[in-house]
Structures are given as C-alpha cells and as structure tokens.
Amino acid sequence: MERTLSIIKPDGVSHGLIGEVIRRFEKSNIKIVGMKLLKMTKTEAEGFYMVHKERPFFDSLTDFMSSGPVVVMVLEGEYVIDKNRRLMGATNPEEADEGTIRKDFATEIEKNVVHGSDSPETASVEIAYFFNRFEIVG
Ligand code: GDP
C-alpha cells in the first residue's frame, strides 16, 4: 500500500476541474485519505519545488503555483504513485497520452493542471509538507 501527494494546480482550480480530477481518481479506485484547499505563498511554493531551484523556470513556476488556490490531496492505494502519474500524463501536454488529465486539460507545460509525487521518497516529504497525521484519515 502506497501514498502519494496530488495537487490540483491553480489553473485546474480556476478552470473548474476539481470535480473532474477527483472523479477520475474515484473511477480508478484511488482512495482519498487527506484533502484541503489552500493558497501557497511564494515562499511556500519555493520550498515545495526546492529541487527545481536551479532550473530556468523556477521563478515562473513558483509565481504560478502561488497565484491562486490549489487542492492538495493524499491518495492511497496499491501502486498509487505510478497509477496517479499515468492518469496525469506527461509533464508536457503535447507529449501526454490520449485520455490523460494533462492531454485533456493542460494549456502548456507549466500550467499542466496537476502535480503528483514521483517516488515513495518524494511522496513522504511532499505529504509532510502539507499534512499532519491528524489530517490523514486512513
Ligand atoms: P512533473 O513531475 O511531471 O510535474 O514534472 P517536473 O517535476 O519535471 O516539473 C515540475 C513542474 O514544473 C511541472 O509540472 C511544470 O508545471 C513545470 N515545468 C516543468 N518543465 C518546465 C519547463 O520546461 N518550462 C516551464 N515553464 N515549466 C516547466
């Protein structure tokens, strides 16, 4: 059994995609064990994406991620890290498979609707960034 962090990014929330993304998780038998709506400050977004701090898009990405509300969720299930990454599709929507969230809804490589942890190690760090143990209902 694994857990992963999912974020519906500001573009997903502003385009009215909260329900659609959650519907796809539920249809895939992915269990939501934590969920909240919040707006990150620029500093909080920088902390979350610290691994990308040397990348040329870091400033733009953290501006975007702190530009409006996001929905953060803890997902639980067997192989849920990979399962969520497959539902999301490739980072660049032009390269994403048909039927994935990013192919269907992303407008560009940065505004790509969803985030999902990419390994068990990053999942546990990312979950702890937003949730304490009382906010996860297993
Ligand atoms: P992910 O794991 O698929 O989200 O991709 P990464 O960890 O590589 O990148 C994190 C986030 O940075 C992506 O989801 C995009 O929002 C953004 N990003 C990645 N590559 C680029 C890029 O080349 N340009 C811009 N502007 N944003 C990018």
CSV table of N, CA and C and ligand atoms in Angstrom, one decimal:
chain,number,residue,atom,x,y,z
A,1,MET,N,0.8,-1.2,0.0
A,1,MET,CA,0.0,0.0,0.0
A,1,MET,C,0.9,1.3,0.0
A,2,GLU,N,0.6,2.2,-0.9
A,2,GLU,CA,1.4,3.4,-1.0
A,2,GLU,C,0.5,4.6,-0.8
A,3,ARG,N,1.2,5.7,-0.5
A,3,ARG,CA,0.5,7.0,-0.5
A,3,ARG,C,1.3,8.0,-1.4
A,4,THR,N,0.5,8.9,-2.0
A,4,THR,CA,1.2,9.9,-2.8
A,4,THR,C,0.5,11.3,-2.6
A,5,LEU,N,1.2,12.4,-3.0
A,5,LEU,CA,0.6,13.7,-2.9
A,5,LEU,C,0.1,14.1,-4.3
A,6,SER,N,-1.1,14.5,-4.4
A,6,SER,CA,-1.7,15.1,-5.6
A,6,SER,C,-2.0,16.6,-5.3
A,7,ILE,N,-1.7,17.4,-6.3
A,7,ILE,CA,-2.1,18.8,-6.2
A,7,ILE,C,-2.9,19.2,-7.5
A,8,ILE,N,-4.1,19.7,-7.3
A,8,ILE,CA,-4.8,20.4,-8.4
A,8,ILE,C,-4.3,21.8,-8.4
A,9,LYS,N,-3.5,22.1,-9.5
A,9,LYS,CA,-2.8,23.4,-9.5
A,9,LYS,C,-3.8,24.6,-9.8
A,10,PRO,N,-3.3,25.8,-9.6
A,10,PRO,CA,-4.2,27.0,-9.7
A,10,PRO,C,-5.0,27.0,-11.1
A,11,ASP,N,-4.4,26.5,-12.2
A,11,ASP,CA,-5.1,26.5,-13.4
A,11,ASP,C,-6.3,25.5,-13.4
A,12,GLY,N,-6.0,24.4,-12.7
A,12,GLY,CA,-7.1,23.4,-12.6
A,12,GLY,C,-8.2,23.9,-11.8
A,13,VAL,N,-7.9,24.6,-10.7
A,13,VAL,CA,-9.0,25.1,-9.8
A,13,VAL,C,-9.7,26.2,-10.6
A,14,SER,N,-9.0,27.1,-11.2
A,14,SER,CA,-9.7,28.3,-11.8
A,14,SER,C,-10.5,27.8,-13.1
A,15,HIS,N,-10.1,26.7,-13.7
A,15,HIS,CA,-10.8,26.2,-14.9
A,15,HIS,C,-12.0,25.3,-14.5
A,16,GLY,N,-12.2,25.1,-13.2
A,16,GLY,CA,-13.4,24.3,-12.7
A,16,GLY,C,-13.2,22.8,-12.9
A,17,LEU,N,-11.9,22.4,-12.6
A,17,LEU,CA,-11.6,21.0,-12.9
A,17,LEU,C,-11.5,20.2,-11.6
A,18,ILE,N,-11.8,20.7,-10.4
A,18,ILE,CA,-11.7,20.0,-9.2
A,18,ILE,C,-12.5,18.7,-9.2
A,19,GLY,N,-13.7,18.8,-9.6
A,19,GLY,CA,-14.6,17.7,-9.6
A,19,GLY,C,-14.2,16.6,-10.7
A,20,GLU,N,-13.7,17.1,-11.8
A,20,GLU,CA,-13.3,16.2,-12.9
A,20,GLU,C,-12.1,15.4,-12.5
A,21,VAL,N,-11.1,16.0,-11.8
A,21,VAL,CA,-9.9,15.3,-11.4
A,21,VAL,C,-10.3,14.3,-10.3
A,22,ILE,N,-11.1,14.7,-9.4
A,22,ILE,CA,-11.5,13.8,-8.3
A,22,ILE,C,-12.3,12.6,-8.9
A,23,ARG,N,-13.1,12.9,-9.8
A,23,ARG,CA,-13.9,11.8,-10.5
A,23,ARG,C,-13.0,10.8,-11.1
A,24,ARG,N,-11.9,11.3,-11.7
A,24,ARG,CA,-11.0,10.3,-12.3
A,24,ARG,C,-10.3,9.4,-11.3
A,25,PHE,N,-10.0,10.0,-10.2
A,25,PHE,CA,-9.3,9.3,-9.1
A,25,PHE,C,-10.3,8.2,-8.6
A,26,GLU,N,-11.6,8.6,-8.3
A,26,GLU,CA,-12.6,7.7,-7.8
A,26,GLU,C,-12.9,6.6,-8.7
A,27,LYS,N,-13.0,6.9,-10.0
A,27,LYS,CA,-13.3,5.9,-11.0
A,27,LYS,C,-12.1,4.9,-11.1
A,28,SER,N,-10.9,5.3,-10.8
A,28,SER,CA,-9.8,4.4,-10.8
A,28,SER,C,-9.6,3.7,-9.5
A,29,ASN,N,-10.6,3.8,-8.6
A,29,ASN,CA,-10.5,3.1,-7.3
A,29,ASN,C,-9.3,3.6,-6.4
A,30,ILE,N,-9.0,4.9,-6.6
A,30,ILE,CA,-7.9,5.5,-5.8
A,30,ILE,C,-8.6,6.2,-4.6
A,31,LYS,N,-8.1,5.8,-3.4
A,31,LYS,CA,-8.8,6.3,-2.2
A,31,LYS,C,-8.2,7.7,-1.8
A,32,ILE,N,-9.0,8.7,-1.5
A,32,ILE,CA,-8.5,10.0,-1.0
A,32,ILE,C,-8.6,9.9,0.5
A,33,VAL,N,-7.4,10.1,1.2
A,33,VAL,CA,-7.3,10.0,2.6
A,33,VAL,C,-7.0,11.3,3.3
A,34,GLY,N,-6.7,12.3,2.5
A,34,GLY,CA,-6.5,13.7,3.0
A,34,GLY,C,-6.8,14.7,1.9
A,35,MET,N,-7.4,15.8,2.3
A,35,MET,CA,-7.7,16.8,1.2
A,35,MET,C,-7.9,18.2,1.9
A,36,LYS,N,-7.4,19.2,1.2
A,36,LYS,CA,-7.7,20.6,1.6
A,36,LYS,C,-7.4,21.6,0.5
A,37,LEU,N,-8.1,22.7,0.6
A,37,LEU,CA,-7.9,23.8,-0.4
A,37,LEU,C,-7.1,24.9,0.3
A,38,LEU,N,-6.0,25.3,-0.3
A,38,LEU,CA,-5.2,26.4,0.3
A,38,LEU,C,-4.5,27.2,-0.8
A,39,LYS,N,-4.0,28.3,-0.4
A,39,LYS,CA,-3.2,29.2,-1.3
A,39,LYS,C,-1.8,29.3,-0.8
A,40,MET,N,-0.8,28.9,-1.5
A,40,MET,CA,0.6,28.9,-1.1
A,40,MET,C,1.1,30.4,-1.3
A,41,THR,N,1.9,30.8,-0.3
A,41,THR,CA,2.7,32.0,-0.6
A,41,THR,C,3.8,31.6,-1.5
A,42,LYS,N,4.5,32.7,-2.1
A,42,LYS,CA,5.6,32.5,-3.0
A,42,LYS,C,6.7,31.6,-2.3
A,43,THR,N,7.0,32.0,-1.0
A,43,THR,CA,8.0,31.2,-0.2
A,43,THR,C,7.6,29.8,0.0
A,44,GLU,N,6.3,29.5,0.2
A,44,GLU,CA,5.9,28.1,0.4
A,44,GLU,C,6.0,27.4,-0.9
A,45,ALA,N,5.7,28.0,-2.1
A,45,ALA,CA,5.8,27.4,-3.4
A,45,ALA,C,7.3,27.1,-3.7
A,46,GLU,N,8.2,28.0,-3.3
A,46,GLU,CA,9.6,27.8,-3.5
A,46,GLU,C,10.1,26.6,-2.7
A,47,GLY,N,9.6,26.5,-1.4
A,47,GLY,CA,10.0,25.4,-0.6
A,47,GLY,C,9.6,24.1,-1.2
A,48,PHE,N,8.4,24.1,-1.7
A,48,PHE,CA,7.8,22.8,-2.3
A,48,PHE,C,8.6,22.4,-3.5
A,49,TYR,N,9.0,23.3,-4.3
A,49,TYR,CA,9.7,23.0,-5.6
A,49,TYR,C,11.2,23.2,-5.4
A,50,MET,N,11.8,23.1,-4.2
A,50,MET,CA,13.2,23.4,-4.0
A,50,MET,C,14.1,22.6,-4.9
A,51,VAL,N,13.7,21.4,-5.2
A,51,VAL,CA,14.6,20.5,-6.1
A,51,VAL,C,14.8,21.2,-7.5
A,52,HIS,N,13.9,22.1,-7.9
A,52,HIS,CA,14.0,22.7,-9.2
A,52,HIS,C,14.6,24.1,-9.1
A,53,LYS,N,15.2,24.5,-8.0
A,53,LYS,CA,15.6,25.9,-7.8
A,53,LYS,C,16.7,26.4,-8.8
A,54,GLU,N,17.4,25.5,-9.4
A,54,GLU,CA,18.4,25.9,-10.4
A,54,GLU,C,17.8,26.0,-11.8
A,55,ARG,N,16.6,25.5,-12.0
A,55,ARG,CA,16.0,25.5,-13.3
A,55,ARG,C,15.6,26.8,-13.8
A,56,PRO,N,15.6,27.1,-15.1
A,56,PRO,CA,15.3,28.4,-15.6
A,56,PRO,C,13.8,28.8,-15.3
A,57,PHE,N,13.0,27.8,-15.2
A,57,PHE,CA,11.5,28.1,-15.0
A,57,PHE,C,11.1,28.2,-13.5
A,58,PHE,N,12.1,28.2,-12.6
A,58,PHE,CA,11.8,28.1,-11.2
A,58,PHE,C,10.9,29.3,-10.7
A,59,ASP,N,11.4,30.5,-11.1
A,59,ASP,CA,10.7,31.7,-10.7
A,59,ASP,C,9.2,31.8,-11.2
A,60,SER,N,9.1,31.5,-12.5
A,60,SER,CA,7.8,31.5,-13.1
A,60,SER,C,6.9,30.4,-12.5
A,61,LEU,N,7.5,29.2,-12.3
A,61,LEU,CA,6.7,28.1,-11.7
A,61,LEU,C,6.2,28.4,-10.3
A,62,THR,N,7.0,29.0,-9.5
A,62,THR,CA,6.6,29.3,-8.1
A,62,THR,C,5.7,30.5,-8.1
A,63,ASP,N,5.8,31.5,-9.1
A,63,ASP,CA,4.8,32.5,-9.2
A,63,ASP,C,3.4,31.9,-9.5
A,64,PHE,N,3.4,31.0,-10.5
A,64,PHE,CA,2.2,30.4,-10.9
A,64,PHE,C,1.6,29.6,-9.7
A,65,MET,N,2.4,28.8,-9.1
A,65,MET,CA,1.9,27.9,-8.0
A,65,MET,C,1.3,28.7,-6.8
A,66,SER,N,1.8,30.0,-6.7
A,66,SER,CA,1.3,30.8,-5.6
A,66,SER,C,0.3,31.8,-6.1
A,67,SER,N,-0.2,31.7,-7.3
A,67,SER,CA,-1.1,32.7,-7.9
A,67,SER,C,-2.6,32.5,-7.5
A,68,GLY,N,-2.9,31.3,-7.0
A,68,GLY,CA,-4.3,31.1,-6.6
A,68,GLY,C,-4.5,29.8,-5.8
A,69,PRO,N,-5.7,29.5,-5.4
A,69,PRO,CA,-5.9,28.3,-4.6
A,69,PRO,C,-5.6,27.0,-5.3
A,70,VAL,N,-5.1,26.1,-4.5
A,70,VAL,CA,-4.8,24.7,-5.0
A,70,VAL,C,-5.6,23.7,-4.1
A,71,VAL,N,-5.8,22.5,-4.7
A,71,VAL,CA,-6.4,21.5,-3.8
A,71,VAL,C,-5.2,20.4,-3.6
A,72,VAL,N,-4.9,20.2,-2.4
A,72,VAL,CA,-3.9,19.2,-2.1
A,72,VAL,C,-4.5,18.0,-1.5
A,73,MET,N,-4.1,16.8,-2.0
A,73,MET,CA,-4.7,15.5,-1.6
A,73,MET,C,-3.7,14.5,-1.3
A,74,VAL,N,-4.0,13.6,-0.3
A,74,VAL,CA,-3.2,12.4,-0.1
A,74,VAL,C,-4.0,11.3,-0.7
A,75,LEU,N,-3.4,10.6,-1.6
A,75,LEU,CA,-4.1,9.4,-2.3
A,75,LEU,C,-3.4,8.2,-1.7
A,76,GLU,N,-4.2,7.1,-1.6
A,76,GLU,CA,-3.7,5.9,-1.1
A,76,GLU,C,-4.2,4.7,-1.9
A,77,GLY,N,-3.3,3.7,-2.1
A,77,GLY,CA,-3.7,2.5,-2.8
A,77,GLY,C,-2.5,1.8,-3.3
A,78,GLU,N,-2.7,0.6,-3.9
A,78,GLU,CA,-1.6,-0.2,-4.4
A,78,GLU,C,-1.0,0.5,-5.6
A,79,TYR,N,0.3,0.7,-5.7
A,79,TYR,CA,1.0,1.3,-6.8
A,79,TYR,C,0.4,2.7,-7.1
A,80,VAL,N,-0.1,3.4,-6.1
A,80,VAL,CA,-0.8,4.6,-6.4
A,80,VAL,C,0.1,5.7,-7.0
A,81,ILE,N,1.4,5.7,-6.7
A,81,ILE,CA,2.3,6.7,-7.2
A,81,ILE,C,2.3,6.6,-8.8
A,82,ASP,N,2.5,5.4,-9.3
A,82,ASP,CA,2.5,5.2,-10.7
A,82,ASP,C,1.1,5.4,-11.3
A,83,LYS,N,0.2,4.8,-10.6
A,83,LYS,CA,-1.2,4.9,-11.1
A,83,LYS,C,-1.6,6.4,-11.3
A,84,ASN,N,-1.3,7.2,-10.4
A,84,ASN,CA,-1.6,8.7,-10.5
A,84,ASN,C,-0.8,9.3,-11.6
A,85,ARG,N,0.5,8.9,-11.7
A,85,ARG,CA,1.3,9.5,-12.8
A,85,ARG,C,0.8,9.1,-14.2
A,86,ARG,N,0.2,7.9,-14.3
A,86,ARG,CA,-0.4,7.5,-15.6
A,86,ARG,C,-1.7,8.3,-15.9
A,87,LEU,N,-2.5,8.5,-14.8
A,87,LEU,CA,-3.7,9.3,-15.0
A,87,LEU,C,-3.3,10.7,-15.4
A,88,MET,N,-2.2,11.3,-14.8
A,88,MET,CA,-1.8,12.7,-15.1
A,88,MET,C,-1.3,12.8,-16.5
A,89,GLY,N,-0.5,11.9,-17.0
A,89,GLY,CA,0.1,12.1,-18.3
A,89,GLY,C,1.5,12.8,-18.2
A,90,ALA,N,2.2,12.9,-19.4
A,90,ALA,CA,3.5,13.5,-19.4
A,90,ALA,C,3.4,15.0,-19.0
A,91,THR,N,4.5,15.5,-18.4
A,91,THR,CA,4.7,16.9,-18.0
A,91,THR,C,4.2,17.9,-19.1
A,92,ASN,N,4.7,17.6,-20.3
A,92,ASN,CA,4.3,18.5,-21.5
A,92,ASN,C,3.1,17.9,-22.1
A,93,PRO,N,2.0,18.7,-22.0
A,93,PRO,CA,0.7,18.1,-22.5
A,93,PRO,C,0.8,17.7,-24.0
A,94,GLU,N,1.7,18.3,-24.8
A,94,GLU,CA,1.8,17.8,-26.2
A,94,GLU,C,2.4,16.4,-26.3
A,95,GLU,N,3.0,16.0,-25.2
A,95,GLU,CA,3.6,14.6,-25.2
A,95,GLU,C,2.7,13.6,-24.4
A,96,ALA,N,1.7,14.1,-23.8
A,96,ALA,CA,0.8,13.3,-22.9
A,96,ALA,C,-0.1,12.4,-23.8
A,97,ASP,N,-0.3,11.2,-23.2
A,97,ASP,CA,-1.2,10.2,-23.9
A,97,ASP,C,-2.6,10.7,-23.9
A,98,GLU,N,-3.3,10.2,-24.9
A,98,GLU,CA,-4.8,10.5,-25.0
A,98,GLU,C,-5.5,10.0,-23.8
A,99,GLY,N,-6.4,10.8,-23.3
A,99,GLY,CA,-7.2,10.4,-22.2
A,99,GLY,C,-6.6,10.7,-20.8
A,100,THR,N,-5.4,11.3,-20.8
A,100,THR,CA,-4.8,11.7,-19.5
A,100,THR,C,-5.3,13.1,-19.2
A,101,ILE,N,-5.2,13.4,-17.9
A,101,ILE,CA,-5.6,14.7,-17.4
A,101,ILE,C,-4.9,15.8,-18.1
A,102,ARG,N,-3.6,15.7,-18.3
A,102,ARG,CA,-2.8,16.8,-18.9
A,102,ARG,C,-3.2,16.9,-20.4
A,103,LYS,N,-3.3,15.8,-21.1
A,103,LYS,CA,-3.7,15.8,-22.5
A,103,LYS,C,-5.0,16.5,-22.7
A,104,ASP,N,-6.0,16.2,-21.8
A,104,ASP,CA,-7.3,16.7,-21.9
A,104,ASP,C,-7.5,18.2,-21.5
A,105,PHE,N,-6.7,18.6,-20.5
A,105,PHE,CA,-7.0,19.9,-19.9
A,105,PHE,C,-5.8,20.9,-19.8
A,106,ALA,N,-4.5,20.4,-19.9
A,106,ALA,CA,-3.4,21.3,-19.7
A,106,ALA,C,-3.3,22.3,-20.9
A,107,THR,N,-2.9,23.6,-20.6
A,107,THR,CA,-2.8,24.6,-21.7
A,107,THR,C,-1.4,24.8,-22.1
A,108,GLU,N,-0.4,24.4,-21.2
A,108,GLU,CA,1.0,24.5,-21.5
A,108,GLU,C,1.8,23.7,-20.6
A,109,ILE,N,3.2,23.6,-20.8
A,109,ILE,CA,4.0,22.7,-20.0
A,109,ILE,C,4.0,23.1,-18.5
A,110,GLU,N,3.9,24.4,-18.2
A,110,GLU,CA,3.9,24.9,-16.8
A,110,GLU,C,2.5,24.8,-16.2
A,111,LYS,N,1.5,25.2,-16.9
A,111,LYS,CA,0.1,25.2,-16.4
A,111,LYS,C,-0.5,23.8,-16.8
A,112,ASN,N,-0.1,22.8,-16.1
A,112,ASN,CA,-0.5,21.5,-16.5
A,112,ASN,C,-1.4,20.7,-15.5
A,113,VAL,N,-2.2,21.5,-14.8
A,113,VAL,CA,-3.4,21.1,-14.1
A,113,VAL,C,-3.1,20.3,-12.8
A,114,VAL,N,-2.2,19.4,-12.8
A,114,VAL,CA,-2.0,18.5,-11.7
A,114,VAL,C,-0.5,18.3,-11.4
A,115,HIS,N,-0.2,18.0,-10.1
A,115,HIS,CA,1.1,17.5,-9.6
A,115,HIS,C,0.9,16.2,-9.0
A,116,GLY,N,1.9,15.3,-9.2
A,116,GLY,CA,1.9,14.0,-8.4
A,116,GLY,C,3.3,13.6,-8.1
A,117,SER,N,3.5,13.1,-6.9
A,117,SER,CA,4.8,12.7,-6.4
A,117,SER,C,5.3,11.7,-7.4
A,118,ASP,N,6.7,11.6,-7.5
A,118,ASP,CA,7.2,10.7,-8.5
A,118,ASP,C,8.0,9.5,-7.9
A,119,SER,N,8.0,9.4,-6.6
A,119,SER,CA,8.7,8.2,-5.9
A,119,SER,C,8.2,8.1,-4.5
A,120,PRO,N,8.4,7.0,-3.8
A,120,PRO,CA,8.0,6.9,-2.4
A,120,PRO,C,8.7,7.9,-1.5
A,121,GLU,N,9.9,8.2,-1.8
A,121,GLU,CA,10.7,9.2,-1.0
A,121,GLU,C,10.1,10.6,-1.1
A,122,THR,N,9.9,11.0,-2.4
A,122,THR,CA,9.4,12.4,-2.5
A,122,THR,C,7.9,12.4,-2.0
A,123,ALA,N,7.2,11.3,-2.2
A,123,ALA,CA,5.8,11.3,-1.7
A,123,ALA,C,5.8,11.6,-0.2
A,124,SER,N,6.7,11.0,0.6
A,124,SER,CA,6.6,11.2,2.0
A,124,SER,C,7.0,12.6,2.4
A,125,VAL,N,8.0,13.1,1.7
A,125,VAL,CA,8.4,14.5,2.0
A,125,VAL,C,7.3,15.5,1.6
A,126,GLU,N,6.7,15.2,0.5
A,126,GLU,CA,5.6,16.2,-0.1
A,126,GLU,C,4.3,16.1,0.8
A,127,ILE,N,4.0,14.9,1.2
A,127,ILE,CA,2.8,14.8,2.1
A,127,ILE,C,3.0,15.5,3.4
A,128,ALA,N,4.2,15.3,4.0
A,128,ALA,CA,4.5,16.0,5.2
A,128,ALA,C,4.6,17.5,5.1
A,129,TYR,N,4.8,18.0,3.9
A,129,TYR,CA,4.9,19.5,3.6
A,129,TYR,C,3.5,20.1,3.9
A,130,PHE,N,2.4,19.3,3.6
A,130,PHE,CA,1.1,19.9,3.7
A,130,PHE,C,0.2,19.3,4.8
A,131,PHE,N,0.5,18.1,5.3
A,131,PHE,CA,-0.5,17.4,6.2
A,131,PHE,C,0.2,16.9,7.4
A,132,ASN,N,-0.5,17.1,8.6
A,132,ASN,CA,0.0,16.4,9.7
A,132,ASN,C,-0.8,15.1,9.9
A,133,ARG,N,-0.4,14.2,10.9
A,133,ARG,CA,-1.0,12.9,10.9
A,133,ARG,C,-2.5,12.9,11.2
A,134,PHE,N,-3.0,14.0,11.9
A,134,PHE,CA,-4.4,14.0,12.2
A,134,PHE,C,-5.3,14.4,11.0
A,135,GLU,N,-4.6,14.9,10.0
A,135,GLU,CA,-5.4,15.3,8.8
A,135,GLU,C,-5.4,14.2,7.7
A,136,ILE,N,-4.8,13.1,8.0
A,136,ILE,CA,-4.9,11.9,7.1
A,136,ILE,C,-5.7,10.8,7.7
A,137,VAL,N,-6.8,10.5,7.1
A,137,VAL,CA,-7.8,9.5,7.6
A,137,VAL,C,-7.6,8.2,6.9
A,138,GLY,N,-6.9,7.3,7.4
A,138,GLY,CA,-6.5,6.1,6.7
A,138,GLY,C,-7.6,5.1,6.5
B,1,GDP,P1,6.2,16.7,-13.2
B,1,GDP,O1,6.7,15.7,-12.2
B,1,GDP,O2,5.6,16.0,-14.4
B,1,GDP,O3,5.2,17.7,-12.6
B,1,GDP,O4,7.4,17.5,-13.8
B,1,GDP,P2,8.7,18.1,-13.2
B,1,GDP,O5,9.0,17.7,-11.8
B,1,GDP,O6,9.8,17.9,-14.2
B,1,GDP,O7,8.4,19.7,-13.2
B,1,GDP,C1,7.6,20.3,-12.2
B,1,GDP,C2,6.7,21.3,-12.8
B,1,GDP,O8,7.5,22.3,-13.4
B,1,GDP,C3,5.9,20.8,-14.0
B,1,GDP,O9,4.7,20.1,-13.6
B,1,GDP,C4,5.6,22.0,-14.7
B,1,GDP,O10,4.5,22.7,-14.1
B,1,GDP,C5,6.8,22.8,-14.5
B,1,GDP,N1,7.8,22.7,-15.6
B,1,GDP,C6,8.5,21.5,-16.0
B,1,GDP,N2,9.3,21.7,-17.1
B,1,GDP,C7,9.0,23.0,-17.4
B,1,GDP,C8,9.5,23.9,-18.5
B,1,GDP,O11,10.4,23.5,-19.3
B,1,GDP,N3,9.1,25.2,-18.5
B,1,GDP,C9,8.2,25.7,-17.6
B,1,GDP,N4,7.8,26.9,-17.7
B,1,GDP,N5,7.7,24.9,-16.6
B,1,GDP,C10,8.1,23.6,-16.5
